[in-house]
mmCIF file of C-alpha atoms in Angstrom:
data_model
loop_
_atom_site.group_PDB
_atom_site.id
_atom_site.type_symbol
_atom_site.label_atom_id
_atom_site.label_comp_id
_atom_site.label_asym_id
_atom_site.label_seq_id
_atom_site.Cartn_x
_atom_site.Cartn_y
_atom_site.Cartn_z
ATOM 1 C CA UNK A 1 72.941 -17.269 -31.132
ATOM 2 C CA UNK A 2 69.927 -18.051 -29.434
ATOM 3 C CA UNK A 3 66.855 -15.714 -29.666
ATOM 4 C CA UNK A 4 63.514 -15.333 -28.756
ATOM 5 C CA UNK A 5 61.446 -14.731 -32.299
ATOM 6 C CA UNK A 6 57.855 -13.652 -32.799
ATOM 7 C CA UNK A 7 56.432 -16.170 -34.783
ATOM 8 C CA UNK A 8 53.192 -13.977 -35.901
ATOM 9 C CA UNK A 9 50.970 -11.813 -33.419
ATOM 10 C CA UNK A 10 49.438 -13.751 -31.099
ATOM 11 C CA UNK A 11 49.287 -15.342 -27.507
ATOM 12 C CA UNK A 12 52.633 -16.372 -25.261
ATOM 13 C CA UNK A 13 52.655 -19.691 -28.015
ATOM 14 C CA UNK A 14 54.081 -17.285 -30.758
ATOM 15 C CA UNK A 15 57.356 -16.692 -28.784
ATOM 16 C CA UNK A 16 59.778 -19.437 -29.986
ATOM 17 C CA UNK A 17 63.264 -19.886 -29.573
ATOM 18 C CA UNK A 18 65.282 -19.801 -32.579
ATOM 19 C CA UNK A 19 68.914 -19.499 -34.155
ATOM 20 C CA UNK A 20 69.520 -15.916 -35.461
ATOM 21 C CA UNK A 21 72.942 -14.602 -36.804
ATOM 22 C CA UNK A 22 74.792 -12.420 -34.478
ATOM 23 C CA UNK A 23 74.156 -8.346 -35.037
ATOM 24 C CA UNK A 24 77.324 -6.372 -35.913
ATOM 25 C CA UNK A 25 77.596 -3.173 -34.285
ATOM 26 C CA UNK A 26 77.549 -0.118 -36.686
ATOM 27 C CA UNK A 27 79.831 2.773 -35.934
ATOM 28 C CA UNK A 28 77.830 4.146 -32.947
ATOM 29 C CA UNK A 29 76.586 1.131 -31.315
ATOM 30 C CA UNK A 30 78.119 -1.405 -29.096
ATOM 31 C CA UNK A 31 77.389 -5.173 -29.265
ATOM 32 C CA UNK A 32 76.435 -6.453 -25.647
ATOM 33 C CA UNK A 33 76.601 -10.214 -24.553
ATOM 34 C CA UNK A 34 73.227 -10.561 -22.801
ATOM 35 C CA UNK A 35 73.348 -11.908 -19.565
ATOM 36 C CA UNK A 36 70.002 -10.765 -18.723
ATOM 37 C CA UNK A 37 66.544 -9.130 -20.376
ATOM 38 C CA UNK A 38 63.765 -7.629 -18.536
ATOM 39 C CA UNK A 39 60.035 -8.059 -19.421
ATOM 40 C CA UNK A 40 57.822 -5.211 -19.530
ATOM 41 C CA UNK A 41 53.769 -4.764 -20.499
ATOM 42 C CA UNK A 42 55.646 -3.206 -24.329
ATOM 43 C CA UNK A 43 56.962 -6.535 -24.756
ATOM 44 C CA UNK A 44 53.243 -8.124 -24.400
ATOM 45 C CA UNK A 45 51.523 -5.899 -26.554
ATOM 46 C CA UNK A 46 54.407 -6.060 -29.091
ATOM 47 C CA UNK A 47 53.954 -9.547 -29.267
ATOM 48 C CA UNK A 48 50.108 -9.025 -29.775
ATOM 49 C CA UNK A 49 50.861 -6.869 -32.805
ATOM 50 C CA UNK A 50 49.398 -4.161 -30.536
ATOM 51 C CA UNK A 51 52.268 -1.860 -29.774
ATOM 52 C CA UNK A 52 52.037 1.753 -31.138
ATOM 53 C CA UNK A 53 54.610 2.148 -34.093
ATOM 54 C CA UNK A 54 55.873 -2.064 -33.772
ATOM 55 C CA UNK A 55 54.500 -2.372 -37.447
ATOM 56 C CA UNK A 56 54.570 -5.827 -38.485
ATOM 57 C CA UNK A 57 56.172 -7.889 -35.290
ATOM 58 C CA UNK A 58 56.644 -11.188 -37.499
ATOM 59 C CA UNK A 59 60.122 -12.340 -37.120
ATOM 60 C CA UNK A 60 60.813 -9.558 -34.794
ATOM 61 C CA UNK A 61 63.073 -10.415 -31.462
ATOM 62 C CA UNK A 62 61.169 -8.496 -28.491
ATOM 63 C CA UNK A 63 62.881 -6.775 -25.285
ATOM 64 C CA UNK A 64 63.234 -3.411 -24.636
ATOM 65 C CA UNK A 65 65.862 -3.708 -21.740
ATOM 66 C CA UNK A 66 68.715 -5.216 -20.895
ATOM 67 C CA UNK A 67 72.284 -5.936 -19.018
ATOM 68 C CA UNK A 68 75.550 -7.835 -20.032
ATOM 69 C CA UNK A 69 79.272 -7.360 -21.261
ATOM 70 C CA UNK A 70 80.164 -5.213 -23.638
ATOM 71 C CA UNK A 71 81.650 -7.926 -26.456
ATOM 72 C CA UNK A 72 82.530 -5.327 -28.873
ATOM 73 C CA UNK A 73 82.512 -1.430 -29.986
ATOM 74 C CA UNK A 74 81.685 0.334 -32.881
ATOM 75 C CA UNK A 75 84.387 2.844 -34.737
ATOM 76 C CA UNK A 76 83.088 6.215 -33.067
ATOM 77 C CA UNK A 77 82.391 4.772 -29.818
ATOM 78 C CA UNK A 78 84.962 6.139 -27.141
ATOM 79 C CA UNK A 79 82.947 5.517 -23.685
ATOM 80 C CA UNK A 80 82.662 2.258 -23.744
ATOM 81 C CA UNK A 81 85.599 -1.008 -23.662
ATOM 82 C CA UNK A 82 85.065 -4.386 -24.035
ATOM 83 C CA UNK A 83 84.509 -6.333 -21.030
ATOM 84 C CA UNK A 84 82.439 -3.131 -19.274
ATOM 85 C CA UNK A 85 79.370 -3.850 -17.361
ATOM 86 C CA UNK A 86 76.257 -2.072 -18.856
ATOM 87 C CA UNK A 87 72.996 -2.010 -19.149
ATOM 88 C CA UNK A 88 70.906 -0.455 -21.878
ATOM 89 C CA UNK A 89 67.712 0.530 -23.328
ATOM 90 C CA UNK A 90 66.880 -0.758 -26.881
ATOM 91 C CA UNK A 91 63.978 -0.741 -29.057
ATOM 92 C CA UNK A 92 63.628 -4.185 -29.854
ATOM 93 C CA UNK A 93 65.999 -7.356 -29.715
ATOM 94 C CA UNK A 94 67.210 -7.694 -26.089
ATOM 95 C CA UNK A 95 65.123 -11.143 -25.667
ATOM 96 C CA UNK A 96 68.565 -12.499 -27.259
ATOM 97 C CA UNK A 97 72.271 -13.696 -26.479
ATOM 98 C CA UNK A 98 73.494 -11.251 -28.257
ATOM 99 C CA UNK A 99 72.316 -7.482 -28.790
ATOM 100 C CA UNK A 100 73.375 -4.272 -30.611
ATOM 101 C CA UNK A 101 72.864 -1.014 -28.984
ATOM 102 C CA UNK A 102 73.350 2.946 -29.530
ATOM 103 C CA UNK A 103 76.250 3.431 -27.397
ATOM 104 C CA UNK A 104 74.718 6.490 -25.925
ATOM 105 C CA UNK A 105 71.926 4.685 -24.192
ATOM 106 C CA UNK A 106 74.029 2.143 -22.000
ATOM 107 C CA UNK A 107 74.845 3.078 -18.668
ATOM 108 C CA UNK A 108 77.120 1.431 -16.131
ATOM 109 C CA UNK A 109 75.809 -1.348 -14.165
ATOM 110 C CA UNK A 110 75.655 0.241 -10.562
ATOM 111 C CA UNK A 111 78.468 -1.989 -8.411
ATOM 112 C CA UNK A 112 75.703 -2.321 -5.789
ATOM 113 C CA UNK A 113 73.663 -4.502 -8.284
ATOM 114 C CA UNK A 114 73.812 -8.053 -10.059
ATOM 115 C CA UNK A 115 73.661 -7.801 -13.941
ATOM 116 C CA UNK A 116 70.186 -9.561 -13.346
ATOM 117 C CA UNK A 117 68.962 -6.922 -11.007
ATOM 118 C CA UNK A 118 70.736 -4.306 -13.290
ATOM 119 C CA UNK A 119 68.462 -5.725 -16.523
ATOM 120 C CA UNK A 120 65.390 -4.507 -14.316
ATOM 121 C CA UNK A 121 66.284 -0.819 -14.251
ATOM 122 C CA UNK A 122 66.364 1.246 -18.054
ATOM 123 C CA UNK A 123 62.696 0.941 -19.224
ATOM 124 C CA UNK A 124 61.465 1.484 -16.225
ATOM 125 C CA UNK A 125 63.484 4.025 -14.515
ATOM 126 C CA UNK A 126 63.836 5.838 -18.238
ATOM 127 C CA UNK A 127 59.814 5.958 -18.179
ATOM 128 C CA UNK A 128 59.399 7.106 -14.722
ATOM 129 C CA UNK A 129 61.950 9.763 -14.822
ATOM 130 C CA UNK A 130 60.735 11.257 -17.846
ATOM 131 C CA UNK A 131 56.862 10.853 -16.827
ATOM 132 C CA UNK A 132 57.013 11.498 -13.301
ATOM 133 C CA UNK A 133 59.706 14.370 -13.067
ATOM 134 C CA UNK A 134 60.324 15.894 -16.317
ATOM 135 C CA UNK A 135 56.463 15.950 -17.630
ATOM 136 C CA UNK A 136 54.938 15.571 -14.519
ATOM 137 C CA UNK A 137 57.380 18.057 -12.466
ATOM 138 C CA UNK A 138 56.954 16.275 -9.124
ATOM 139 C CA UNK A 139 58.340 18.439 -6.250
ATOM 140 C CA UNK A 140 59.734 17.292 -2.910
ATOM 141 C CA UNK A 141 56.819 17.667 -0.462
ATOM 142 C CA UNK A 142 54.312 17.397 -3.325
ATOM 143 C CA UNK A 143 51.807 13.892 -3.393
ATOM 144 C CA UNK A 144 52.249 11.379 -6.421
ATOM 145 C CA UNK A 145 49.180 9.011 -6.813
ATOM 146 C CA UNK A 146 50.588 5.632 -9.177
ATOM 147 C CA UNK A 147 47.808 3.505 -10.398
ATOM 148 C CA UNK A 148 49.227 -0.050 -10.724
ATOM 149 C CA UNK A 149 51.691 0.603 -7.719
ATOM 150 C CA UNK A 150 52.674 -2.836 -7.501
ATOM 151 C CA UNK A 151 53.698 -3.069 -11.299
ATOM 152 C CA UNK A 152 57.555 -2.529 -11.860
ATOM 153 C CA UNK A 153 56.889 0.953 -13.193
ATOM 154 C CA UNK A 154 54.931 1.625 -9.758
ATOM 155 C CA UNK A 155 57.434 0.167 -7.547
ATOM 156 C CA UNK A 156 59.814 1.958 -9.508
ATOM 157 C CA UNK A 157 57.879 5.627 -9.069
ATOM 158 C CA UNK A 158 57.343 4.878 -4.995
ATOM 159 C CA UNK A 159 61.229 4.461 -4.356
ATOM 160 C CA UNK A 160 62.209 7.716 -6.448
ATOM 161 C CA UNK A 161 59.604 9.710 -5.176
ATOM 162 C CA UNK A 162 60.037 8.984 -1.746
ATOM 163 C CA UNK A 163 64.069 9.137 -2.039
ATOM 164 C CA UNK A 164 63.267 12.383 -3.184
ATOM 165 C CA UNK A 165 60.899 13.782 -1.022
ATOM 166 C CA UNK A 166 57.406 13.145 -2.115
ATOM 167 C CA UNK A 167 54.616 11.767 -0.794
ATOM 168 C CA UNK A 168 53.328 8.593 -2.415
ATOM 169 C CA UNK A 169 50.025 7.095 -2.568
ATOM 170 C CA UNK A 170 48.754 3.799 -4.946
ATOM 171 C CA UNK A 171 46.434 1.824 -6.235
ATOM 172 C CA UNK A 172 46.720 -2.178 -6.415
ATOM 173 C CA UNK A 173 44.618 -4.913 -6.534
ATOM 174 C CA UNK A 174 44.966 -6.948 -3.382
ATOM 175 C CA UNK A 175 45.695 -6.580 -0.012
ATOM 176 C CA UNK A 176 49.478 -8.078 -0.301
ATOM 177 C CA UNK A 177 50.090 -5.944 -3.174
ATOM 178 C CA UNK A 178 49.327 -3.124 -0.884
ATOM 179 C CA UNK A 179 51.436 -4.462 1.598
ATOM 180 C CA UNK A 180 54.272 -4.731 -0.804
ATOM 181 C CA UNK A 181 54.000 -1.321 -1.669
ATOM 182 C CA UNK A 182 53.688 0.001 1.999
ATOM 183 C CA UNK A 183 56.811 -1.693 2.617
ATOM 184 C CA UNK A 184 58.539 0.125 -0.283
ATOM 185 C CA UNK A 185 57.514 3.818 1.441
ATOM 186 C CA UNK A 186 54.093 4.515 0.107
ATOM 187 C CA UNK A 187 51.600 6.799 2.578
ATOM 188 C CA UNK A 188 48.597 4.962 1.162
ATOM 189 C CA UNK A 189 48.189 2.169 -0.443
ATOM 190 C CA UNK A 190 44.646 1.249 -1.983
ATOM 191 C CA UNK A 191 43.167 -1.799 -2.816
ATOM 192 C CA UNK A 192 40.822 -0.475 -5.820
ATOM 193 C CA UNK A 193 39.035 -3.767 -5.669
ATOM 194 C CA UNK A 194 37.487 -2.510 -2.480
ATOM 195 C CA UNK A 195 38.166 1.007 -1.895
ATOM 196 C CA UNK A 196 37.399 3.883 -4.255
ATOM 197 C CA UNK A 197 40.698 5.707 -4.293
ATOM 198 C CA UNK A 198 39.000 8.908 -5.073
ATOM 199 C CA UNK A 199 37.036 8.711 -1.626
ATOM 200 C CA UNK A 200 39.966 7.913 0.182
ATOM 201 C CA UNK A 201 42.371 10.623 -1.399
ATOM 202 C CA UNK A 202 39.743 13.306 -1.748
ATOM 203 C CA UNK A 203 40.747 15.360 1.497
ATOM 204 C CA UNK A 204 44.315 15.001 1.016
ATOM 205 C CA UNK A 205 44.666 16.195 -2.635
ATOM 206 C CA UNK A 206 47.080 14.899 -5.128
ATOM 207 C CA UNK A 207 49.785 17.252 -7.297
ATOM 208 C CA UNK A 208 50.677 14.731 -10.030
ATOM 209 C CA UNK A 209 49.045 11.097 -11.242
ATOM 210 C CA UNK A 210 50.695 8.501 -13.348
ATOM 211 C CA UNK A 211 47.990 6.768 -15.016
ATOM 212 C CA UNK A 212 47.999 3.496 -16.832
ATOM 213 C CA UNK A 213 44.271 2.538 -16.404
ATOM 214 C CA UNK A 214 42.616 5.142 -17.982
ATOM 215 C CA UNK A 215 38.506 4.270 -18.827
ATOM 216 C CA UNK A 216 36.621 5.784 -15.787
ATOM 217 C CA UNK A 217 39.902 6.547 -13.755
ATOM 218 C CA UNK A 218 40.285 9.750 -16.155
ATOM 219 C CA UNK A 219 37.457 11.830 -14.697
ATOM 220 C CA UNK A 220 38.506 10.852 -11.111
ATOM 221 C CA UNK A 221 41.892 11.541 -11.302
ATOM 222 C CA UNK A 222 41.289 15.367 -12.373
ATOM 223 C CA UNK A 223 38.776 15.549 -10.106
ATOM 224 C CA UNK A 224 41.258 14.478 -7.533
ATOM 225 C CA UNK A 225 44.058 16.942 -8.319
ATOM 226 C CA UNK A 226 44.825 19.877 -6.800
ATOM 227 C CA UNK A 227 45.143 23.103 -8.443
ATOM 228 C CA UNK A 228 47.854 23.162 -10.842
ATOM 229 C CA UNK A 229 48.056 19.611 -10.691
ATOM 230 C CA UNK A 230 49.093 17.283 -13.258
ATOM 231 C CA UNK A 231 47.803 13.635 -15.002
ATOM 232 C CA UNK A 232 50.380 11.894 -16.768
ATOM 233 C CA UNK A 233 49.067 8.756 -18.493
ATOM 234 C CA UNK A 234 51.662 5.797 -19.676
ATOM 235 C CA UNK A 235 48.903 3.246 -20.771
ATOM 236 C CA UNK A 236 45.196 2.960 -21.149
ATOM 237 C CA UNK A 237 44.958 -0.467 -20.090
ATOM 238 C CA UNK A 238 40.866 -0.004 -19.027
ATOM 239 C CA UNK A 239 40.154 2.277 -22.363
ATOM 240 C CA UNK A 240 41.726 5.373 -24.024
ATOM 241 C CA UNK A 241 38.180 7.604 -24.024
ATOM 242 C CA UNK A 242 36.759 9.554 -20.869
ATOM 243 C CA UNK A 243 34.660 12.400 -20.487
ATOM 244 C CA UNK A 244 35.517 15.320 -18.223
ATOM 245 C CA UNK A 245 34.830 18.989 -17.828
ATOM 246 C CA UNK A 246 36.967 21.092 -19.793
ATOM 247 C CA UNK A 247 36.054 24.364 -18.156
ATOM 248 C CA UNK A 248 37.039 22.753 -14.906
ATOM 249 C CA UNK A 249 40.393 21.974 -16.048
ATOM 250 C CA UNK A 250 40.962 25.492 -17.316
ATOM 251 C CA UNK A 251 39.708 26.980 -13.978
ATOM 252 C CA UNK A 252 41.974 25.011 -12.062
ATOM 253 C CA UNK A 253 45.126 25.317 -14.256
ATOM 254 C CA UNK A 254 45.537 21.161 -14.720
ATOM 255 C CA UNK A 255 47.766 19.726 -17.174
ATOM 256 C CA UNK A 256 47.231 16.606 -18.923
ATOM 257 C CA UNK A 257 49.862 15.035 -20.804
ATOM 258 C CA UNK A 258 51.655 11.341 -21.699
ATOM 259 C CA UNK A 259 54.334 9.823 -23.616
ATOM 260 C CA UNK A 260 55.888 6.773 -25.472
ATOM 261 C CA UNK A 261 59.435 6.121 -24.967
ATOM 262 C CA UNK A 262 60.133 3.382 -27.606
ATOM 263 C CA UNK A 263 59.497 5.963 -30.767
ATOM 264 C CA UNK A 264 61.131 8.922 -29.600
ATOM 265 C CA UNK A 265 64.663 9.621 -30.927
ATOM 266 C CA UNK A 266 68.015 8.426 -30.177
ATOM 267 C CA UNK A 267 69.044 11.851 -29.213
ATOM 268 C CA UNK A 268 66.123 12.134 -27.206
ATOM 269 C CA UNK A 269 66.741 8.731 -25.608
ATOM 270 C CA UNK A 270 70.570 9.590 -24.955
ATOM 271 C CA UNK A 271 69.516 12.703 -23.059
ATOM 272 C CA UNK A 272 67.014 10.825 -20.881
ATOM 273 C CA UNK A 273 70.030 8.363 -20.477
ATOM 274 C CA UNK A 274 72.233 11.009 -19.063
ATOM 275 C CA UNK A 275 69.743 12.656 -16.666
ATOM 276 C CA UNK A 276 69.059 9.355 -15.262
ATOM 277 C CA UNK A 277 72.677 8.785 -14.783
ATOM 278 C CA UNK A 278 72.844 11.708 -13.143
ATOM 279 C CA UNK A 279 69.727 11.843 -11.079
ATOM 280 C CA UNK A 280 68.990 8.004 -10.257
ATOM 281 C CA UNK A 281 72.097 6.142 -10.068
ATOM 282 C CA UNK A 282 73.085 8.027 -6.916
ATOM 283 C CA UNK A 283 69.688 7.225 -5.442
ATOM 284 C CA UNK A 284 71.161 3.160 -6.071
ATOM 285 C CA UNK A 285 74.463 4.700 -4.555
ATOM 286 C CA UNK A 286 73.046 5.410 -1.713
ATOM 287 C CA UNK A 287 70.705 2.492 -1.296
ATOM 288 C CA UNK A 288 67.468 4.769 -1.683
ATOM 289 C CA UNK A 289 66.176 2.754 -4.472
ATOM 290 C CA UNK A 290 66.445 -1.228 -6.004
ATOM 291 C CA UNK A 291 64.980 -2.493 -8.784
ATOM 292 C CA UNK A 292 62.282 -5.321 -7.142
ATOM 293 C CA UNK A 293 62.240 -8.271 -9.056
ATOM 294 C CA UNK A 294 59.381 -10.918 -8.723
ATOM 295 C CA UNK A 295 60.597 -14.039 -10.849
ATOM 296 C CA UNK A 296 63.516 -14.832 -13.242
ATOM 297 C CA UNK A 297 62.977 -17.217 -16.464
ATOM 298 C CA UNK A 298 65.245 -18.647 -18.613
ATOM 299 C CA UNK A 299 65.471 -17.695 -22.478
ATOM 300 C CA UNK A 300 63.424 -20.516 -23.421
ATOM 301 C CA UNK A 301 60.756 -20.167 -21.286
ATOM 302 C CA UNK A 302 60.050 -16.411 -22.468
ATOM 303 C CA UNK A 303 56.265 -17.420 -22.819
ATOM 304 C CA UNK A 304 55.753 -18.712 -19.294
ATOM 305 C CA UNK A 305 57.171 -15.216 -18.489
ATOM 306 C CA UNK A 306 54.543 -13.589 -20.689
ATOM 307 C CA UNK A 307 51.585 -15.509 -19.247
ATOM 308 C CA UNK A 308 52.814 -13.965 -15.785
ATOM 309 C CA UNK A 309 53.161 -10.831 -17.017
ATOM 310 C CA UNK A 310 49.601 -11.000 -18.410
ATOM 311 C CA UNK A 311 48.568 -12.672 -15.500
ATOM 312 C CA UNK A 312 49.295 -9.420 -13.434
ATOM 313 C CA UNK A 313 50.135 -11.596 -10.679
ATOM 314 C CA UNK A 314 53.683 -10.582 -9.841
ATOM 315 C CA UNK A 315 54.665 -7.581 -7.814
ATOM 316 C CA UNK A 316 57.798 -5.621 -9.879
ATOM 317 C CA UNK A 317 59.871 -7.034 -12.148
ATOM 318 C CA UNK A 318 59.853 -10.416 -14.475
ATOM 319 C CA UNK A 319 63.159 -10.693 -16.113
ATOM 320 C CA UNK A 320 65.018 -13.475 -18.122
ATOM 321 C CA UNK A 321 68.204 -14.870 -17.426
ATOM 322 C CA UNK A 322 70.136 -15.426 -20.511
ATOM 323 C CA UNK A 323 73.817 -16.191 -20.115
ATOM 324 C CA UNK A 324 76.487 -16.166 -17.376
#
């Protein structure tokens, strides 16, 4: 089969199209003929050898989310049959014509979506559901602030929070991205290059913050939170350290939490998949949530897809289309 392989840690040119043996499913796995694979920021970090827990990435096939059809099922798999259309979360291996995945980490492709659009769901939806709603505990009527509102994570968080009755504020890097976020339902969209989000929102207050920036945002985030507010980190692109007043955190009962998805156990991901199917899939059926796809690339142009991801010029998701 054709697959994209990391030749060695480095820039986008480290991604090379190669022939690889088709993987075979174990008893608990399904073999998926991949139609499309989502491109995510962790893929870039993995290619660079900087993703936590990735180890030596030389020879690794990246790709954390796919959509396609079930080709074969392991002996212990009862839920799926060959021919089923599924999307799935996987620890690596998505940039290929075939991939094996734990059967419990697959979800049915919503009838409202194409396979290409479904490939843009698992990584961002699992991440947002766990961090905003499970760890962050966002409730109807509360306000969520999302840094990086025009990213795949951001466009997902906006739509899910609005669909479930919350107000949403976002930061983004230009006016066009802010306009796109408002179109998706954001109540406030703040261009962080021309405005200070803390000044804009200080009279409103925020209950949950989803932060992928870190650095000097950390202290601002904590000052902005309402009493009992929750700050959730999913990345720290501008720095992992920041100063804040711990006594103020105690006095106002603030919570600081974070997570990374890839290292979690197979059982945890299975439970999260079940929660996503229960809570998010009905929103897709009701037309309240759709993945936002900015651009698609053929598999052989994975390096160009990574260059676009690193430029941050996109709004929403980038997807590799692999097979028909």
